[in-house]
Amino acid sequence: MSLKDQITEDMKNAMRAKDSARLGTIRLLLSAMKQKEVDERVVLDDAAVVAIVDKLVKQRKDSIAAFELAARQDLVDIEKAEMLVLQTYLPVRMSSEEVTAAVQAIVASLGAKGPGDMGKVMGAVKTQLAGKADMGQVSAAVKAALAG
């Protein structure tokens, strides 16, 4: 079963269970997926769905930070609940050690020498680690690998 089918099935289950918070988050995700399909005239595969989920999780993290600064705990709680639902559709994340090892292997295979090769390395890293690792963490690992 594809990830897209799984999300649709989870929406139906949330409807049956009358779980309005989960249902709203899943509908939001399905809406973002449908928008991408319509805009780009494509059928989403699992990698594209993971990219959308990753983007929505990042938006939730940014919102949580903003709401915490504004002392709006009620909104923080809502965003955290949505983020938990969205994270169930992401693959298991790599640890920082695994990210560092993968980045070093990619840097070695490309023969990258310094910070000037950052774009080339990031392009290769994004294709191999997309959805598996936090890209902020990956970017920091690439900078460290190219600096050292």
Short mmCIF file of N, CA and C in Angstrom, two decimals:
data_model
loop_
_atom_site.label_atom_id
_atom_site.label_comp_id
_atom_site.label_asym_id
_atom_site.label_seq_id
_atom_site.Cartn_x
_atom_site.Cartn_y
_atom_site.Cartn_z
N MET A 1 0.84 -1.17 0.00
CA MET A 1 0.00 0.00 0.00
C MET A 1 0.89 1.24 0.00
N SER A 2 0.60 2.17 -0.91
CA SER A 2 1.40 3.38 -0.98
C SER A 2 1.09 4.28 0.21
N LEU A 3 1.96 5.22 0.44
CA LEU A 3 1.79 6.15 1.56
C LEU A 3 0.53 6.99 1.36
N LYS A 4 0.27 7.35 0.12
CA LYS A 4 -0.93 8.14 -0.19
C LYS A 4 -2.20 7.36 0.17
N ASP A 5 -2.23 6.08 -0.17
CA ASP A 5 -3.37 5.23 0.17
C ASP A 5 -3.51 5.07 1.68
N GLN A 6 -2.37 4.95 2.36
CA GLN A 6 -2.37 4.81 3.82
C GLN A 6 -2.97 6.05 4.48
N ILE A 7 -2.61 7.22 3.96
CA ILE A 7 -3.12 8.47 4.52
C ILE A 7 -4.63 8.56 4.31
N THR A 8 -5.10 8.18 3.12
CA THR A 8 -6.54 8.18 2.84
C THR A 8 -7.27 7.21 3.76
N GLU A 9 -6.69 6.04 3.98
CA GLU A 9 -7.29 5.06 4.87
C GLU A 9 -7.34 5.57 6.31
N ASP A 10 -6.26 6.26 6.73
CA ASP A 10 -6.23 6.84 8.07
C ASP A 10 -7.29 7.93 8.23
N MET A 11 -7.56 8.66 7.15
CA MET A 11 -8.61 9.68 7.21
C MET A 11 -9.97 9.02 7.46
N LYS A 12 -10.22 7.93 6.75
CA LYS A 12 -11.49 7.22 6.94
C LYS A 12 -11.61 6.69 8.37
N ASN A 13 -10.52 6.16 8.89
CA ASN A 13 -10.52 5.65 10.27
C ASN A 13 -10.76 6.77 11.28
N ALA A 14 -10.16 7.94 11.03
CA ALA A 14 -10.36 9.08 11.93
C ALA A 14 -11.82 9.55 11.87
N MET A 15 -12.43 9.47 10.69
CA MET A 15 -13.85 9.84 10.57
C MET A 15 -14.71 8.88 11.39
N ARG A 16 -14.44 7.58 11.24
CA ARG A 16 -15.21 6.58 11.98
C ARG A 16 -15.06 6.74 13.48
N ALA A 17 -13.85 7.09 13.91
CA ALA A 17 -13.57 7.23 15.34
C ALA A 17 -13.99 8.60 15.88
N LYS A 18 -14.43 9.47 14.97
CA LYS A 18 -14.83 10.84 15.33
C LYS A 18 -13.69 11.59 16.02
N ASP A 19 -12.47 11.34 15.55
CA ASP A 19 -11.27 12.00 16.07
C ASP A 19 -11.04 13.27 15.24
N SER A 20 -11.67 14.36 15.65
CA SER A 20 -11.68 15.57 14.83
C SER A 20 -10.29 16.21 14.68
N ALA A 21 -9.47 16.15 15.71
CA ALA A 21 -8.14 16.77 15.62
C ALA A 21 -7.28 16.03 14.59
N ARG A 22 -7.27 14.71 14.68
CA ARG A 22 -6.50 13.90 13.73
C ARG A 22 -7.06 14.04 12.32
N LEU A 23 -8.39 14.05 12.21
CA LEU A 23 -9.05 14.17 10.91
C LEU A 23 -8.68 15.49 10.25
N GLY A 24 -8.69 16.57 11.01
CA GLY A 24 -8.35 17.88 10.45
C GLY A 24 -6.93 17.92 9.92
N THR A 25 -6.02 17.34 10.66
CA THR A 25 -4.61 17.32 10.24
C THR A 25 -4.43 16.48 8.99
N ILE A 26 -5.08 15.33 8.94
CA ILE A 26 -4.96 14.46 7.76
C ILE A 26 -5.59 15.14 6.54
N ARG A 27 -6.71 15.81 6.73
CA ARG A 27 -7.33 16.53 5.61
C ARG A 27 -6.42 17.64 5.11
N LEU A 28 -5.73 18.31 6.03
CA LEU A 28 -4.78 19.34 5.66
C LEU A 28 -3.66 18.75 4.79
N LEU A 29 -3.17 17.60 5.20
CA LEU A 29 -2.12 16.91 4.45
C LEU A 29 -2.63 16.50 3.07
N LEU A 30 -3.81 15.90 3.01
CA LEU A 30 -4.37 15.49 1.72
C LEU A 30 -4.59 16.69 0.81
N SER A 31 -4.99 17.80 1.39
CA SER A 31 -5.19 19.02 0.62
C SER A 31 -3.87 19.50 0.01
N ALA A 32 -2.81 19.48 0.80
CA ALA A 32 -1.49 19.88 0.30
C ALA A 32 -1.02 18.94 -0.81
N MET A 33 -1.31 17.65 -0.65
CA MET A 33 -0.93 16.67 -1.67
C MET A 33 -1.70 16.92 -2.96
N LYS A 34 -3.00 17.14 -2.84
CA LYS A 34 -3.85 17.38 -4.01
C LYS A 34 -3.42 18.66 -4.73
N GLN A 35 -3.09 19.68 -3.95
CA GLN A 35 -2.65 20.95 -4.53
C GLN A 35 -1.38 20.75 -5.36
N LYS A 36 -0.45 19.97 -4.83
CA LYS A 36 0.80 19.68 -5.55
C LYS A 36 0.50 18.92 -6.85
N GLU A 37 -0.40 17.95 -6.78
CA GLU A 37 -0.76 17.17 -7.97
C GLU A 37 -1.40 18.06 -9.04
N VAL A 38 -2.27 18.94 -8.63
CA VAL A 38 -2.97 19.81 -9.58
C VAL A 38 -2.00 20.84 -10.17
N ASP A 39 -1.19 21.45 -9.31
CA ASP A 39 -0.26 22.48 -9.77
C ASP A 39 0.75 21.94 -10.77
N GLU A 40 1.28 20.77 -10.48
CA GLU A 40 2.36 20.22 -11.31
C GLU A 40 1.90 19.15 -12.28
N ARG A 41 0.60 18.82 -12.24
CA ARG A 41 0.02 17.80 -13.12
C ARG A 41 0.80 16.49 -13.07
N VAL A 42 1.01 16.02 -11.84
CA VAL A 42 1.73 14.76 -11.63
C VAL A 42 0.95 13.90 -10.64
N VAL A 43 1.31 12.63 -10.59
CA VAL A 43 0.79 11.74 -9.56
C VAL A 43 1.93 11.56 -8.56
N LEU A 44 1.64 11.83 -7.29
CA LEU A 44 2.69 11.80 -6.27
C LEU A 44 3.10 10.38 -5.93
N ASP A 45 4.40 10.16 -5.84
CA ASP A 45 4.91 8.90 -5.33
C ASP A 45 5.22 9.09 -3.84
N ASP A 46 5.69 8.03 -3.20
CA ASP A 46 5.95 8.09 -1.76
C ASP A 46 6.99 9.14 -1.40
N ALA A 47 8.01 9.30 -2.23
CA ALA A 47 9.06 10.29 -1.94
C ALA A 47 8.49 11.70 -1.96
N ALA A 48 7.61 11.99 -2.90
CA ALA A 48 7.00 13.32 -2.98
C ALA A 48 6.07 13.56 -1.79
N VAL A 49 5.35 12.53 -1.36
CA VAL A 49 4.47 12.65 -0.20
C VAL A 49 5.30 12.92 1.05
N VAL A 50 6.41 12.22 1.20
CA VAL A 50 7.30 12.43 2.35
C VAL A 50 7.83 13.86 2.34
N ALA A 51 8.15 14.39 1.16
CA ALA A 51 8.64 15.76 1.06
C ALA A 51 7.57 16.76 1.52
N ILE A 52 6.32 16.50 1.16
CA ILE A 52 5.23 17.37 1.58
C ILE A 52 5.04 17.29 3.09
N VAL A 53 5.07 16.08 3.63
CA VAL A 53 4.91 15.90 5.07
C VAL A 53 6.06 16.61 5.80
N ASP A 54 7.26 16.47 5.28
CA ASP A 54 8.43 17.12 5.87
C ASP A 54 8.25 18.63 5.90
N LYS A 55 7.74 19.18 4.81
CA LYS A 55 7.50 20.62 4.72
C LYS A 55 6.46 21.06 5.76
N LEU A 56 5.39 20.29 5.90
CA LEU A 56 4.35 20.63 6.86
C LEU A 56 4.87 20.53 8.30
N VAL A 57 5.72 19.55 8.57
CA VAL A 57 6.31 19.42 9.92
C VAL A 57 7.20 20.63 10.21
N LYS A 58 7.96 21.06 9.22
CA LYS A 58 8.83 22.23 9.40
C LYS A 58 7.98 23.47 9.67
N GLN A 59 6.86 23.59 8.97
CA GLN A 59 5.96 24.72 9.22
C GLN A 59 5.44 24.70 10.66
N ARG A 60 5.12 23.49 11.14
CA ARG A 60 4.62 23.37 12.52
C ARG A 60 5.71 23.79 13.52
N LYS A 61 6.95 23.38 13.25
CA LYS A 61 8.05 23.75 14.16
C LYS A 61 8.22 25.27 14.20
N ASP A 62 8.15 25.90 13.04
CA ASP A 62 8.28 27.36 12.98
C ASP A 62 7.13 28.03 13.72
N SER A 63 5.93 27.51 13.55
CA SER A 63 4.76 28.07 14.23
C SER A 63 4.88 27.91 15.74
N ILE A 64 5.35 26.75 16.18
CA ILE A 64 5.51 26.51 17.61
C ILE A 64 6.49 27.53 18.21
N ALA A 65 7.59 27.78 17.51
CA ALA A 65 8.57 28.75 18.01
C ALA A 65 7.94 30.14 18.10
N ALA A 66 7.17 30.53 17.09
CA ALA A 66 6.53 31.85 17.10
C ALA A 66 5.49 31.96 18.20
N PHE A 67 4.69 30.91 18.37
CA PHE A 67 3.65 30.94 19.40
C PHE A 67 4.24 30.93 20.81
N GLU A 68 5.38 30.26 20.98
CA GLU A 68 6.02 30.27 22.29
C GLU A 68 6.54 31.66 22.63
N LEU A 69 7.06 32.36 21.62
CA LEU A 69 7.53 33.74 21.85
C LEU A 69 6.36 34.65 22.23
N ALA A 70 5.19 34.36 21.66
CA ALA A 70 4.01 35.18 21.94
C ALA A 70 3.26 34.70 23.18
N ALA A 71 3.77 33.68 23.85
CA ALA A 71 3.16 33.11 25.06
C ALA A 71 1.73 32.63 24.80
N ARG A 72 1.54 31.92 23.68
CA ARG A 72 0.22 31.38 23.33
C ARG A 72 0.28 29.86 23.44
N GLN A 73 0.23 29.35 24.65
CA GLN A 73 0.36 27.92 24.90
C GLN A 73 -0.76 27.13 24.26
N ASP A 74 -1.96 27.71 24.16
CA ASP A 74 -3.07 27.01 23.54
C ASP A 74 -2.76 26.68 22.08
N LEU A 75 -2.17 27.63 21.37
CA LEU A 75 -1.82 27.40 19.96
C LEU A 75 -0.61 26.47 19.84
N VAL A 76 0.31 26.54 20.78
CA VAL A 76 1.47 25.65 20.79
C VAL A 76 1.00 24.20 20.90
N ASP A 77 0.03 23.96 21.79
CA ASP A 77 -0.48 22.61 21.99
C ASP A 77 -1.13 22.06 20.72
N ILE A 78 -1.88 22.90 20.03
CA ILE A 78 -2.54 22.49 18.77
C ILE A 78 -1.49 22.13 17.73
N GLU A 79 -0.49 22.98 17.57
CA GLU A 79 0.56 22.73 16.57
C GLU A 79 1.35 21.47 16.89
N LYS A 80 1.63 21.25 18.18
CA LYS A 80 2.37 20.04 18.57
C LYS A 80 1.55 18.79 18.28
N ALA A 81 0.25 18.85 18.51
CA ALA A 81 -0.61 17.70 18.22
C ALA A 81 -0.63 17.41 16.72
N GLU A 82 -0.71 18.47 15.90
CA GLU A 82 -0.69 18.29 14.45
C GLU A 82 0.66 17.71 14.00
N MET A 83 1.73 18.20 14.61
CA MET A 83 3.06 17.72 14.23
C MET A 83 3.22 16.23 14.55
N LEU A 84 2.67 15.78 15.68
CA LEU A 84 2.74 14.36 16.02
C LEU A 84 2.01 13.50 15.00
N VAL A 85 0.85 13.97 14.55
CA VAL A 85 0.10 13.22 13.53
C VAL A 85 0.90 13.15 12.24
N LEU A 86 1.47 14.28 11.82
CA LEU A 86 2.23 14.32 10.57
C LEU A 86 3.48 13.44 10.64
N GLN A 87 4.14 13.42 11.79
CA GLN A 87 5.38 12.66 11.91
C GLN A 87 5.17 11.16 11.78
N THR A 88 3.94 10.68 11.96
CA THR A 88 3.68 9.24 11.79
C THR A 88 3.87 8.81 10.34
N TYR A 89 3.82 9.76 9.41
CA TYR A 89 3.98 9.43 7.99
C TYR A 89 5.41 9.60 7.49
N LEU A 90 6.30 10.02 8.36
CA LEU A 90 7.70 10.16 7.97
C LEU A 90 8.45 8.87 8.28
N PRO A 91 9.43 8.53 7.44
CA PRO A 91 10.25 7.35 7.77
C PRO A 91 11.09 7.63 9.01
N VAL A 92 11.63 6.58 9.59
CA VAL A 92 12.47 6.73 10.78
C VAL A 92 13.68 7.59 10.41
N ARG A 93 13.94 8.59 11.24
CA ARG A 93 15.04 9.53 10.97
C ARG A 93 16.38 8.91 11.33
N MET A 94 17.38 9.35 10.59
CA MET A 94 18.74 8.88 10.85
C MET A 94 19.29 9.63 12.07
N SER A 95 20.16 8.96 12.82
CA SER A 95 20.81 9.61 13.95
C SER A 95 21.88 10.57 13.43
N SER A 96 22.37 11.44 14.29
CA SER A 96 23.39 12.39 13.85
C SER A 96 24.68 11.69 13.41
N GLU A 97 24.99 10.56 14.06
CA GLU A 97 26.18 9.80 13.66
C GLU A 97 26.00 9.21 12.26
N GLU A 98 24.82 8.69 12.00
CA GLU A 98 24.53 8.12 10.68
C GLU A 98 24.57 9.20 9.60
N VAL A 99 24.04 10.37 9.92
CA VAL A 99 24.06 11.49 8.96
C VAL A 99 25.50 11.89 8.66
N THR A 100 26.30 12.02 9.70
CA THR A 100 27.70 12.41 9.52
C THR A 100 28.44 11.38 8.67
N ALA A 101 28.23 10.10 8.95
CA ALA A 101 28.89 9.05 8.18
C ALA A 101 28.45 9.07 6.71
N ALA A 102 27.16 9.25 6.47
CA ALA A 102 26.64 9.29 5.10
C ALA A 102 27.19 10.49 4.35
N VAL A 103 27.25 11.63 5.01
CA VAL A 103 27.77 12.85 4.37
C VAL A 103 29.25 12.68 4.04
N GLN A 104 30.01 12.11 4.97
CA GLN A 104 31.44 11.92 4.71
C GLN A 104 31.66 10.96 3.54
N ALA A 105 30.82 9.93 3.44
CA ALA A 105 30.94 8.99 2.33
C ALA A 105 30.63 9.68 1.00
N ILE A 106 29.61 10.52 0.99
CA ILE A 106 29.25 11.24 -0.23
C ILE A 106 30.33 12.24 -0.62
N VAL A 107 30.88 12.95 0.37
CA VAL A 107 31.96 13.91 0.11
C VAL A 107 33.16 13.17 -0.49
N ALA A 108 33.49 12.01 0.07
CA ALA A 108 34.63 11.24 -0.44
C ALA A 108 34.36 10.74 -1.86
N SER A 109 33.14 10.27 -2.12
CA SER A 109 32.84 9.73 -3.45
C SER A 109 32.84 10.82 -4.53
N LEU A 110 32.48 12.05 -4.14
CA LEU A 110 32.47 13.15 -5.10
C LEU A 110 33.84 13.81 -5.22
N GLY A 111 34.72 13.53 -4.29
CA GLY A 111 36.04 14.15 -4.29
C GLY A 111 35.99 15.63 -3.96
N ALA A 112 35.01 16.03 -3.17
CA ALA A 112 34.86 17.44 -2.78
C ALA A 112 35.98 17.84 -1.83
N LYS A 113 36.51 19.04 -2.04
CA LYS A 113 37.66 19.47 -1.27
C LYS A 113 37.36 20.56 -0.26
N GLY A 114 36.53 21.54 -0.63
CA GLY A 114 36.32 22.67 0.27
C GLY A 114 34.93 23.25 0.16
N PRO A 115 34.73 24.39 0.82
CA PRO A 115 33.41 25.02 0.83
C PRO A 115 32.86 25.37 -0.55
N GLY A 116 33.71 25.49 -1.53
CA GLY A 116 33.26 25.78 -2.89
C GLY A 116 32.46 24.65 -3.51
N ASP A 117 32.62 23.45 -2.97
CA ASP A 117 31.90 22.28 -3.48
C ASP A 117 30.58 22.03 -2.74
N MET A 118 30.17 22.97 -1.90
CA MET A 118 28.97 22.80 -1.07
C MET A 118 27.73 22.49 -1.91
N GLY A 119 27.53 23.23 -3.00
CA GLY A 119 26.34 23.02 -3.84
C GLY A 119 26.30 21.64 -4.46
N LYS A 120 27.44 21.19 -4.95
CA LYS A 120 27.53 19.86 -5.57
C LYS A 120 27.23 18.77 -4.55
N VAL A 121 27.81 18.91 -3.36
CA VAL A 121 27.61 17.92 -2.31
C VAL A 121 26.16 17.93 -1.82
N MET A 122 25.59 19.11 -1.61
CA MET A 122 24.21 19.20 -1.12
C MET A 122 23.24 18.60 -2.14
N GLY A 123 23.51 18.78 -3.42
CA GLY A 123 22.64 18.18 -4.44
C GLY A 123 22.62 16.67 -4.33
N ALA A 124 23.80 16.07 -4.15
CA ALA A 124 23.89 14.62 -4.02
C ALA A 124 23.29 14.14 -2.70
N VAL A 125 23.53 14.89 -1.65
CA VAL A 125 23.03 14.51 -0.33
C VAL A 125 21.50 14.56 -0.30
N LYS A 126 20.93 15.59 -0.91
CA LYS A 126 19.46 15.72 -0.90
C LYS A 126 18.79 14.53 -1.59
N THR A 127 19.37 14.07 -2.68
CA THR A 127 18.74 12.93 -3.37
C THR A 127 18.84 11.66 -2.55
N GLN A 128 19.93 11.48 -1.82
CA GLN A 128 20.12 10.24 -1.07
C GLN A 128 19.48 10.25 0.30
N LEU A 129 19.39 11.42 0.95
CA LEU A 129 18.91 11.46 2.33
C LEU A 129 17.56 12.15 2.48
N ALA A 130 16.91 12.52 1.38
CA ALA A 130 15.63 13.22 1.46
C ALA A 130 14.61 12.37 2.21
N GLY A 131 14.01 12.97 3.23
CA GLY A 131 13.01 12.27 4.02
C GLY A 131 13.57 11.38 5.11
N LYS A 132 14.85 11.06 5.02
CA LYS A 132 15.47 10.18 6.01
C LYS A 132 16.15 10.96 7.12
N ALA A 133 16.49 12.21 6.83
CA ALA A 133 17.23 13.02 7.81
C ALA A 133 16.75 14.46 7.75
N ASP A 134 16.93 15.16 8.86
CA ASP A 134 16.60 16.58 8.92
C ASP A 134 17.62 17.34 8.09
N MET A 135 17.15 18.10 7.11
CA MET A 135 18.07 18.77 6.19
C MET A 135 18.91 19.86 6.86
N GLY A 136 18.43 20.43 7.94
CA GLY A 136 19.24 21.39 8.69
C GLY A 136 20.45 20.71 9.30
N GLN A 137 20.22 19.52 9.83
CA GLN A 137 21.30 18.72 10.41
C GLN A 137 22.26 18.28 9.31
N VAL A 138 21.72 17.90 8.15
CA VAL A 138 22.54 17.47 7.02
C VAL A 138 23.43 18.62 6.55
N SER A 139 22.85 19.80 6.42
CA SER A 139 23.61 20.96 5.96
C SER A 139 24.78 21.26 6.91
N ALA A 140 24.54 21.17 8.20
CA ALA A 140 25.60 21.41 9.18
C ALA A 140 26.70 20.35 9.04
N ALA A 141 26.29 19.09 8.80
CA ALA A 141 27.28 18.02 8.63
C ALA A 141 28.11 18.23 7.36
N VAL A 142 27.47 18.70 6.29
CA VAL A 142 28.21 18.97 5.05
C VAL A 142 29.21 20.09 5.27
N LYS A 143 28.78 21.17 5.92
CA LYS A 143 29.70 22.29 6.20
C LYS A 143 30.89 21.82 7.02
N ALA A 144 30.63 20.99 8.03
CA ALA A 144 31.72 20.48 8.88
C ALA A 144 32.66 19.59 8.07
N ALA A 145 32.10 18.75 7.21
CA ALA A 145 32.93 17.84 6.42
C ALA A 145 33.81 18.60 5.42
N LEU A 146 33.26 19.66 4.83
CA LEU A 146 34.03 20.42 3.85
C LEU A 146 35.01 21.39 4.50
N ALA A 147 34.75 21.79 5.73
CA ALA A 147 35.66 22.69 6.42
C ALA A 147 36.87 21.96 6.96
N GLY A 148 36.65 20.69 7.36
CA GLY A 148 37.74 19.94 8.02
C GLY A 148 38.59 19.24 7.14
#
